[in-house]
XYZ file of C-alpha atoms in Angstrom:
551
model
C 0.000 0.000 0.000
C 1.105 3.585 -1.046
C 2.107 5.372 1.734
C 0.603 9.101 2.477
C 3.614 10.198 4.744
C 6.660 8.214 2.931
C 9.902 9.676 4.044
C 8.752 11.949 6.753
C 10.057 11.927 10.325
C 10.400 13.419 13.862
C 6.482 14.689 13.574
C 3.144 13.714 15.493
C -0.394 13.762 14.367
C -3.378 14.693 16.640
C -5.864 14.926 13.904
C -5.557 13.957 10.587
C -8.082 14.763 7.954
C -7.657 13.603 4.076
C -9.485 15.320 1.320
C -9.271 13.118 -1.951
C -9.026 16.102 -4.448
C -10.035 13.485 -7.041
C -13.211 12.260 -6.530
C -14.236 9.134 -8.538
C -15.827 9.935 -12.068
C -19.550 9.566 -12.515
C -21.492 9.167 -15.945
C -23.132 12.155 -16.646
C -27.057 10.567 -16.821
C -27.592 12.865 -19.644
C -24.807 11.080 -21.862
C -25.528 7.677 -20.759
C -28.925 8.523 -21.980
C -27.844 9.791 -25.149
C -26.127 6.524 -25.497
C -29.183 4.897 -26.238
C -31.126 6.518 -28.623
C -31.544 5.650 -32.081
C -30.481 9.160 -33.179
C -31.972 8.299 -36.709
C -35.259 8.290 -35.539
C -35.199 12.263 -35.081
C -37.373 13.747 -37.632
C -33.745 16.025 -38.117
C -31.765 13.596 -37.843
C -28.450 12.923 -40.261
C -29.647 10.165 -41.293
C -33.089 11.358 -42.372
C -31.534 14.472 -44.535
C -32.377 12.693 -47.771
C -35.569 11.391 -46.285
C -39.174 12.499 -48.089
C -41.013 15.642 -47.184
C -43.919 16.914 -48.990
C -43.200 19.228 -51.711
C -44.568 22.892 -51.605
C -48.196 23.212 -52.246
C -48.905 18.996 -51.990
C -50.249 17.295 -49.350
C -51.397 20.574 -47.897
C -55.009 19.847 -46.977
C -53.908 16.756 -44.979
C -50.985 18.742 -43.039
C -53.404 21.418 -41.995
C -55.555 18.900 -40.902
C -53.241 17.210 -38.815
C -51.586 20.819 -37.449
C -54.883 21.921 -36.515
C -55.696 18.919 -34.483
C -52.333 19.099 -32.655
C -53.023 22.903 -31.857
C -56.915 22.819 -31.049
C -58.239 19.671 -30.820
C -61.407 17.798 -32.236
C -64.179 20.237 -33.138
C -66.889 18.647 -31.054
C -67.187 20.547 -27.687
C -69.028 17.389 -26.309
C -66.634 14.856 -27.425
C -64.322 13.410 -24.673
C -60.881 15.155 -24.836
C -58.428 12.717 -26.801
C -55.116 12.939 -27.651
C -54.151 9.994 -30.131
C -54.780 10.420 -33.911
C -54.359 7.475 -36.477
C -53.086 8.831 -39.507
C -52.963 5.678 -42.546
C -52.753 4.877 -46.247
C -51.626 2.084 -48.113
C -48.116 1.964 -49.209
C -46.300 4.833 -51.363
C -49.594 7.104 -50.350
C -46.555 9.357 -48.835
C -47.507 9.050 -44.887
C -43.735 9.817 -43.943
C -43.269 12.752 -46.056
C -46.797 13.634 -45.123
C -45.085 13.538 -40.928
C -41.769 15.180 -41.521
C -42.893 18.320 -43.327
C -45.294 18.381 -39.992
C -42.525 17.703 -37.772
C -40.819 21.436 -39.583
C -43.980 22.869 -39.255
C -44.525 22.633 -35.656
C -40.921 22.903 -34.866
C -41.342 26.199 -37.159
C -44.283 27.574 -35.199
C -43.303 27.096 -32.040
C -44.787 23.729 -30.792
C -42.868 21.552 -29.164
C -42.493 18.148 -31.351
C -41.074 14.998 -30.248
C -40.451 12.235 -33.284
C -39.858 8.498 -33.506
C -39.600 7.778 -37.302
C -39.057 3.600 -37.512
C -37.416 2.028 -40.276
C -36.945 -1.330 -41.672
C -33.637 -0.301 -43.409
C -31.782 1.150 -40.370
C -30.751 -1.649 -37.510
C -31.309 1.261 -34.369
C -35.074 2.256 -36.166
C -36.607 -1.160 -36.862
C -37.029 -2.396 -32.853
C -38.756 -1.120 -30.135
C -35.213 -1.131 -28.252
C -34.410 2.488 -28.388
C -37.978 4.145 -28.744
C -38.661 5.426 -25.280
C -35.283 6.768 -24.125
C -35.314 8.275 -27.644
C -38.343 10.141 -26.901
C -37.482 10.894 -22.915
C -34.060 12.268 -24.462
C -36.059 14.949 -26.731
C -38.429 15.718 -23.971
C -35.437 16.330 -21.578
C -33.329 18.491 -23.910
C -36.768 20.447 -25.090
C -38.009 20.560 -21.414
C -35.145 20.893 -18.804
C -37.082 20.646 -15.450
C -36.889 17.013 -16.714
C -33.642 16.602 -16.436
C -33.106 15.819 -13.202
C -35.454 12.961 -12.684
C -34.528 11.667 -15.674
C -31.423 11.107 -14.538
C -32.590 10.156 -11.098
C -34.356 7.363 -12.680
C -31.105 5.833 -14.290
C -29.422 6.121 -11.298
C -32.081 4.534 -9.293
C -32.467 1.169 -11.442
C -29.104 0.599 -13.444
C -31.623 -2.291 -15.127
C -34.021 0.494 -16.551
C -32.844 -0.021 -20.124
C -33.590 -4.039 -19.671
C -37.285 -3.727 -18.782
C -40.767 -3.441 -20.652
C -41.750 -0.194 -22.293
C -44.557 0.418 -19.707
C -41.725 0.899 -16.716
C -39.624 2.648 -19.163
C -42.352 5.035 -19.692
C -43.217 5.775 -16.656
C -39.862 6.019 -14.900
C -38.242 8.254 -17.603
C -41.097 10.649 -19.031
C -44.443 10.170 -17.135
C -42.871 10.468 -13.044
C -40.816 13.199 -14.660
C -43.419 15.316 -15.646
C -45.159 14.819 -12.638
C -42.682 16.210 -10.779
C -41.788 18.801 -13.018
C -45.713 19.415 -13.173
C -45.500 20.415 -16.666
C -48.070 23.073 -17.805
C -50.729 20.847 -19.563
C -51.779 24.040 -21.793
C -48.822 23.639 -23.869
C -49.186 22.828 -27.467
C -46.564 19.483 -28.032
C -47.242 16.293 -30.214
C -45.288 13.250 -30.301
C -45.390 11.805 -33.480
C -44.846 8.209 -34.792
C -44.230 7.571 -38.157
C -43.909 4.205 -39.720
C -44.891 1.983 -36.951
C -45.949 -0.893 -39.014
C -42.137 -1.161 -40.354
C -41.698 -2.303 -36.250
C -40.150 -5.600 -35.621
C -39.792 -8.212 -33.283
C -37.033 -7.495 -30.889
C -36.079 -11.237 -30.155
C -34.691 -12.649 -27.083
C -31.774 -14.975 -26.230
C -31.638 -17.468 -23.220
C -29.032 -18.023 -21.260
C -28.425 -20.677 -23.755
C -28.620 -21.255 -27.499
C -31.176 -23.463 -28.771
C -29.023 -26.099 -30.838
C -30.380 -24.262 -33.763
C -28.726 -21.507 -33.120
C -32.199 -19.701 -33.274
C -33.209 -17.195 -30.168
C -35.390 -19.488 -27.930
C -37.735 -16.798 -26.782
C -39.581 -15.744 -29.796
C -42.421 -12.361 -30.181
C -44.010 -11.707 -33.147
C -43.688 -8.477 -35.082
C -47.275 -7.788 -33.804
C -46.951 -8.413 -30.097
C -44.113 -5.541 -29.736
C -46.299 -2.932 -32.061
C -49.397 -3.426 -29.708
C -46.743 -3.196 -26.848
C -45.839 0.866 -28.118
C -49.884 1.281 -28.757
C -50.940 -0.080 -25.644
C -47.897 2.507 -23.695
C -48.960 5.694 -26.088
C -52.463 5.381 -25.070
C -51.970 4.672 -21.256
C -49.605 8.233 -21.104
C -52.491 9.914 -23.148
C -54.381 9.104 -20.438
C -51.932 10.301 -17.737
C -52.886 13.754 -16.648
C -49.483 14.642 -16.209
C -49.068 14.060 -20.544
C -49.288 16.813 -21.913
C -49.151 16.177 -25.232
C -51.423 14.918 -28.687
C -49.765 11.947 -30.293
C -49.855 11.198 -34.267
C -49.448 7.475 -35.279
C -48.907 7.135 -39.143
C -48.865 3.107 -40.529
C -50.022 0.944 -43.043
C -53.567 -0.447 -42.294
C -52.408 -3.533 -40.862
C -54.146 -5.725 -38.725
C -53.144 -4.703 -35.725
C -53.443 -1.343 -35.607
C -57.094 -1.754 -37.245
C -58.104 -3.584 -34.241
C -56.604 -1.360 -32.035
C -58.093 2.169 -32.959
C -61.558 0.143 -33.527
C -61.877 -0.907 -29.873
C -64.378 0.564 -27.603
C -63.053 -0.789 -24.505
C -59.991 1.192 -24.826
C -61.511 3.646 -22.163
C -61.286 6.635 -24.206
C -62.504 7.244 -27.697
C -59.602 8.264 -29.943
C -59.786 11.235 -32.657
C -61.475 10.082 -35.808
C -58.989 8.057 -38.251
C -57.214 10.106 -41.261
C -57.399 7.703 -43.874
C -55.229 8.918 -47.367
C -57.929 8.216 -49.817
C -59.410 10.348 -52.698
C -61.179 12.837 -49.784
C -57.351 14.519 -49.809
C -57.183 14.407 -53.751
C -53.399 12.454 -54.253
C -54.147 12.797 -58.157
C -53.696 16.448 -57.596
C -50.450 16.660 -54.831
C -48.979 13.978 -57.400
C -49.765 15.813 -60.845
C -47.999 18.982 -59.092
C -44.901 17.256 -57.834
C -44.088 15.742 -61.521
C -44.717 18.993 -62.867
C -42.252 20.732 -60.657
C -39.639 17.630 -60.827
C -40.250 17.692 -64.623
C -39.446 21.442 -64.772
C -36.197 20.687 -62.615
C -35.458 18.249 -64.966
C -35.363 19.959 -68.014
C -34.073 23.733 -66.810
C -30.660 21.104 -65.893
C -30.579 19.413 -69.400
C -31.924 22.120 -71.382
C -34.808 20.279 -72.590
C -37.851 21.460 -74.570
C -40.231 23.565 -72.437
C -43.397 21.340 -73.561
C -41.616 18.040 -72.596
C -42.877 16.071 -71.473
C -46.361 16.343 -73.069
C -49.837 16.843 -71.280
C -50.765 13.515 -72.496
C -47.765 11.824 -70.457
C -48.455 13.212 -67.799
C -51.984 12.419 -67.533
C -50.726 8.563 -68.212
C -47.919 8.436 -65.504
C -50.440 10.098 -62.732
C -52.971 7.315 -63.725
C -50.411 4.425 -63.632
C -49.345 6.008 -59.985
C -52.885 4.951 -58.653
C -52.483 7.525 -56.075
C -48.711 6.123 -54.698
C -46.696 8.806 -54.377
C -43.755 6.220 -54.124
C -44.261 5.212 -58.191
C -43.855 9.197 -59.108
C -41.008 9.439 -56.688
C -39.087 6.045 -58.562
C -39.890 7.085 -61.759
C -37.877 10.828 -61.024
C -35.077 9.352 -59.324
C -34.702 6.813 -62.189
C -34.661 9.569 -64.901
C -31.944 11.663 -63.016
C -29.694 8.804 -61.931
C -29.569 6.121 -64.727
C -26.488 5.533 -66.388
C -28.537 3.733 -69.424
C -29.596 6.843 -71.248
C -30.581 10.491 -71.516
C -33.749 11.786 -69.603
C -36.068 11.309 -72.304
C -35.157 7.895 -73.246
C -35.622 6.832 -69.857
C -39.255 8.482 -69.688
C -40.104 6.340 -73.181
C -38.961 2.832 -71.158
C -40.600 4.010 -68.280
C -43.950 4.286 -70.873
C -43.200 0.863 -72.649
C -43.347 -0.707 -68.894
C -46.199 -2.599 -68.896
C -47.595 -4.684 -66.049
C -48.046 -8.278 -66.486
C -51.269 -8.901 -64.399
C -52.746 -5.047 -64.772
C -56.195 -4.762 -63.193
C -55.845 -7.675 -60.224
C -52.863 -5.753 -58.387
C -53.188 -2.099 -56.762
C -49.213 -2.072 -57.078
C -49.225 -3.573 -60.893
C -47.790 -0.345 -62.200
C -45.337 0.124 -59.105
C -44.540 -3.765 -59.514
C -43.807 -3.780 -63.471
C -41.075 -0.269 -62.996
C -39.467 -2.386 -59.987
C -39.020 -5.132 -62.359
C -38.016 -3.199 -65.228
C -35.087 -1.261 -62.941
C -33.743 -4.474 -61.629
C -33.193 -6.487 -65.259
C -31.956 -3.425 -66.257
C -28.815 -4.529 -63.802
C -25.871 -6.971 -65.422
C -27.000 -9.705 -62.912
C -30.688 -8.973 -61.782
C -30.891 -12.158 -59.314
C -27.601 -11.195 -57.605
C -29.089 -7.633 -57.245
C -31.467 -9.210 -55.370
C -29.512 -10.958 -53.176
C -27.415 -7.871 -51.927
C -30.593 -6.171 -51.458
C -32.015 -8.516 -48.959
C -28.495 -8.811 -47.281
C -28.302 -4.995 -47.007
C -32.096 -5.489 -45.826
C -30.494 -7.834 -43.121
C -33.275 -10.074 -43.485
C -33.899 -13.680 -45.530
C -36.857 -13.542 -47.799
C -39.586 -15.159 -45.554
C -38.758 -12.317 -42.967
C -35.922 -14.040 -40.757
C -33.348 -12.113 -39.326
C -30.150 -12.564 -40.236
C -28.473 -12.803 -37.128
C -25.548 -10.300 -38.060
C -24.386 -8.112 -34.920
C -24.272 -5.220 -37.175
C -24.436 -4.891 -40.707
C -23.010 -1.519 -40.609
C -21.346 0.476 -43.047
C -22.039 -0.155 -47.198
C -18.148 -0.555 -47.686
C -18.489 -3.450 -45.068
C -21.316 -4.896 -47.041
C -19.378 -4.449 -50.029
C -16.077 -6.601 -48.802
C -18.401 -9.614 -47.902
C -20.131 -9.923 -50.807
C -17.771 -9.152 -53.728
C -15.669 -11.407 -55.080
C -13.431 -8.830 -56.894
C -12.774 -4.797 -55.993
C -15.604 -2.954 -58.335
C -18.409 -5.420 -57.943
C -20.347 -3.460 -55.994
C -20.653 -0.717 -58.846
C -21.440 -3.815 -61.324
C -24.110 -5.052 -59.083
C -25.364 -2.223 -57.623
C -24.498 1.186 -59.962
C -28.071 0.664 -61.690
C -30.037 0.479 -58.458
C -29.322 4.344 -57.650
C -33.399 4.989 -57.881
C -34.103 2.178 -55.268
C -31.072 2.202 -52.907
C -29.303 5.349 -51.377
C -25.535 3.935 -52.320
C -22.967 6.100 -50.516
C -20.135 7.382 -52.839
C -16.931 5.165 -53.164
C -15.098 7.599 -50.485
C -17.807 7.456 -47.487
C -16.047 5.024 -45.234
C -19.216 4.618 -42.611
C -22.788 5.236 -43.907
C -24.974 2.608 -44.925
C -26.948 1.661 -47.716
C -30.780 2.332 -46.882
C -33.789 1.403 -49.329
C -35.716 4.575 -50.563
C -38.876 2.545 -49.626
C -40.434 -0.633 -48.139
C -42.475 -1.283 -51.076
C -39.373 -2.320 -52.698
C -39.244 -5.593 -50.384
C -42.824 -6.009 -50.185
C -42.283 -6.525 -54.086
C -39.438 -8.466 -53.860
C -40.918 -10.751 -50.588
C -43.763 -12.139 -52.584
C -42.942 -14.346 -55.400
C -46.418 -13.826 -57.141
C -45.092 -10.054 -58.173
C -41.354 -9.801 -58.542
C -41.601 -13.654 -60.966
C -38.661 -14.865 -62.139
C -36.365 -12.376 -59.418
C -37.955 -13.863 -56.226
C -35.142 -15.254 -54.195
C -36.139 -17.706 -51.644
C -34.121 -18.133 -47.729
C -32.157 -21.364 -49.443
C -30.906 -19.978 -52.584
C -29.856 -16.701 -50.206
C -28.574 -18.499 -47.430
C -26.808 -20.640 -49.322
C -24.794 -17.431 -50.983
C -24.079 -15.620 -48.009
C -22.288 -19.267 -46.681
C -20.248 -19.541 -50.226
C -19.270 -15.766 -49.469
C -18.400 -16.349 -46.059
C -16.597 -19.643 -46.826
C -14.545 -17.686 -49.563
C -12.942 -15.181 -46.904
C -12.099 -18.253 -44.750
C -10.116 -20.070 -47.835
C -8.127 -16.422 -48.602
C -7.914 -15.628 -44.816
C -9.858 -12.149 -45.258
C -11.390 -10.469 -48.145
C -9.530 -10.845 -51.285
C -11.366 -7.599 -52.697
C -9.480 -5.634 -49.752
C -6.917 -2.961 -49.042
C -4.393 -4.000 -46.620
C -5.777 -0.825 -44.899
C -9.501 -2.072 -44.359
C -8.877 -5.455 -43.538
C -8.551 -5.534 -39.867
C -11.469 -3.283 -40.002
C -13.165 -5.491 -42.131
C -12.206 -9.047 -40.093
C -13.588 -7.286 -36.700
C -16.610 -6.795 -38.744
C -16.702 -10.344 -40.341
C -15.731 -12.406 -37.211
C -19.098 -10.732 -35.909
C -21.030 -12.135 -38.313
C -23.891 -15.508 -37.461
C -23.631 -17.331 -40.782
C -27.639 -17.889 -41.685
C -29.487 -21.316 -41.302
C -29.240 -23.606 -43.666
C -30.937 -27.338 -43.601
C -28.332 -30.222 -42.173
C -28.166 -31.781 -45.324
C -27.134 -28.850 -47.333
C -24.856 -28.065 -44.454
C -23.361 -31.338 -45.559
C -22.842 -30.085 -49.276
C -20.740 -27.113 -48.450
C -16.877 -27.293 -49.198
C -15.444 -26.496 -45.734
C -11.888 -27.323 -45.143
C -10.451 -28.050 -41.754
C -7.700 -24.986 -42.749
C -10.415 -22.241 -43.199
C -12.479 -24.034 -40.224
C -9.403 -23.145 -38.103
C -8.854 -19.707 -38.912
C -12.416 -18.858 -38.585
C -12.756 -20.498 -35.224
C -9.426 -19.010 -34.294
C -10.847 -15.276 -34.824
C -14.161 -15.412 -33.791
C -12.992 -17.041 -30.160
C -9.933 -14.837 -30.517
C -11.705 -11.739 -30.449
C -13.665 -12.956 -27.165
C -16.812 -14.158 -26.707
C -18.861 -10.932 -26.086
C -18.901 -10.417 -29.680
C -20.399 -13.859 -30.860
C -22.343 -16.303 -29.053
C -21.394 -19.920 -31.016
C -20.587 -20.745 -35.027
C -23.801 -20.825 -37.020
C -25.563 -22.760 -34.913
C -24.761 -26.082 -36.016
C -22.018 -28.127 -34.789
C -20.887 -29.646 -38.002
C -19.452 -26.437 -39.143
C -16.240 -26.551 -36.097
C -16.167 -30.391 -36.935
C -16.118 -30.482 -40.294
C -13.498 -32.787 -42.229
């Protein structure tokens, strides 16, 4: 033990006190809070900056609509008060644009606004994992009274994080408010967007199932009543302050949830994005100003294109605002030809089964982008591996898909294929350029893998979990033979290996396991860098044995 006194003599002490002028170091509860937010989610958010928004002068009777609500209410003086509105449309019918030009509005006028916009395409968005410390983190910088027991409440149960939304809720914004006792006249909204595109966070026991599989297993359904059920219990909470704004699909679950008397407390009347808000319109504007973009940059004739193609492209959108949205990006970032070559393939896109499909149209241009590619099928399978996801909706069981040039060093056999596979895809994928070391690749829209999901619309490009599977092993198995990726710099590689050694190879049938050409070398070195890098960081090899014992 150090001594205090060391070397000191002829002295006596009659009272000693010791100040330790170094205290130990605490977390700061506001960082540790920050640490677990999916900062995507913000309707600002980095992520989001290429995200849709409504352009000027569309959409505009369904944003007031909404904005008044949030400021004043339901109309009916005798109807109870409520403070959840269902806002819903089919696909493409542009519900997030529709919420993040009202997210700027409020945040323009004054009213406090508090977002969660999920994703499918982004890992921290598509779980329920981050959703209420994301929204007790805006509430707490917006509202600083709050900060305090916010932090209390971290400090009180270390665990917090690990328990169910309802004790999340109320021990980081509903106690909180309480004792902050917020003023309830306040104009604020919370607002949802994209809650159908919620999925099932899944659950590990303390050990794996020999299928490597999680052995505690919710459906995507379960954990999006689970947010419903905690929105409308703190709408109920005196102490909540604010009106809430759900946008999804019309799915099941939500139907039954906003159609149930027993609730306790009526809920605002539904916004459903059918004709009433005149799409046909908000559409027919936004090609006309994208047109006009389109040719003041090339220079093209001021009557191009003609009244008569426009009238054909606004019917063939059937009211999706996604199929007007694909066709523009495709005209301004296809390689294959000038702007109005592309508009007369676009045209000459016809579906196969017109009539029996709402998304025929939609369908027929997805289908025309893809063969458009060098290798359509293995466009396919990148997109579902940049999805994260195997075709009937399993989870690929990576730890984290991360950044596109990750993505790009598993899957390619040679430097460049990514550009060969990918470089036509520009009007379905965001593909960050060849110098961003860290962002991802994120899908413009879900449509594009409800299309690609169901075999009966994408035909001959539907990729089922065995053919994919069974590519992601033979890429896998490739880095083992070469000992990394052979389409790497020397600089990314160790980069690239802490990323791969993270990696859960899919499932694939035992008998197919037994087809694969594993050799005991590549066996080694795989087994000697996933175990190598420690155990935190994988839990076991692919969940079958026969892949550590192969000969």
């Amino acid at each position: 033990m150090t001594s205090y006194l060391g070397g000191a003599h002829e002295f006596s002490v009659n009272e000693l006190k010791i100040v330790n002028i170094n205290p130990p170091t605490t977390v700061d509860p506001r960082n540790e809070l920050a640490s677990r937010i999916a900062a995507g989610a913000l309707h600002d958010s980095e992520e989001r900056c290429d995200a849709p928004k409504c352009h000027p002068e569309t959409r505009v009777a369904v944003q007031d609509e909404i904005y008044s609500w949030i400021v004043h209410g339901d109309p009916d003086p005798e109807q109870k008060i409520v403070n959840i509105k269902w806002v819903t449309g089919p696909a493409g019918t542009g519900k997030t644009a529709i919420m993040g030009s009202l997210a700027d509005t409020c945040k323009k006028n004054g009213v406090l606004v508090v977002t969660f916009f999920f994703s499918s395409a982004s890992p921290q968005r598509r779980t329920k994992t981050a959703f209420i410390p994301t929204l007790a983190y805006q509430l707490a910088q917006y509202l600083p009274g709050l900060r305090d027991p916010v932090g209390q409440a971290m400090q009180d149960d270390p665990l917090l994080f690990k328990k169910n939304l309802r004790v999340q809720t109320e021990a980081l914004i509903l106690t909180p408010l309480r004792r902050m006792a917020a003023d309830s006249t306040q104009p604020g909204v919370v607002l949802i967007d994209g809650l159908d595109e919620c999925e099932a966070e899944q659950y590990f026991d303390s050990h794996i199932s020999s299928s490597g599989r999680p052995t505690t297993r919710r459906t995507q359904d379960e954990d999006q009543l689970e947010i419903l059920q905690v929105l409308w219990e703190a709408s109920l909470d005196p102490a909540f302050p604010f009106r809430i704004v759900i946008a999804s699909r019309p799915e099941r679950v939500f139907r039954e949830f906003f159609q149930n008397d027993k609730q306790g407390s009526p809920f605002s009347s539904p916004l459903v994005l059918d004709e009433k808000y005149n799409p046909d319109a908000d559409i027919a504007l936004f090609l006309q100003a994208k047109f006009g973009e389109i040719r003041r940059r090339y220079k093209l004739d001021p009557s191009w294109p003609s009244p008569e193609i426009l009238a054909t492209l606004l019917d063939q959108a059937s009211g999706q605002f996604i199929y007007a949205a694909t066709i523009i990006r495709y005209i301004t970032t296809s390689r294959q030809g000038n702007p109005q070559i592309l508009l007369d393939w676009v045209l000459k896109v016809k579906p196969t089964s017109p009539g029996t499909n709402p998304f025929s149209h939609l369908d027929a241009l997805y289908t025309h982008i893809l063969q458009s590619t060098p290798d359509p099928r293995l466009a396919v399978k990148w997109l579902w591996v940049i999805k994260r996801e195997l075709v009937g909706g399993h989870i690929l069981f990576f730890l984290s898909m991360g950044a596109a040039l990750l993505v790009n060093l598993l899957l390619q056999s040679d430097d460049g294929d990514a550009e060969h596979v990918l470089g036509d895809l520009h009007s379905l994928i965001n593909i960050p350029p060849s110098d961003d070391l860290s962002s991802p690749y994120r899908a413009y829209h879900k449509s594009l893998y409800d299309y690609l999901g169901s075999e009966g619309r994408c035909g001959s490009l539907y990729v089922d979990d065995v053919d994919l599977a069974q590519f992601i092993w033979g890429r896998m198995l490739n880095i083992c033979k070469h000992r990394g990726s052979s389409a790497c710099r020397p600089s990314d590689q160790e980069r690239f290996l802490d990323f791969f050694f993270g990696l859960e190879p899919p499932y694939l049938p035992r008998d197919l396991y037994r087809r694969l050409d594993i050799s005991p070398p590549s066996v080694d070195w795989w087994a000697s860098g996933v175990f190598g890098i420690g155990a935190t960081q994988h839990a076991k090899c692919g969940g079958d044995p026969s892949f550590i014992t192969a000969k």
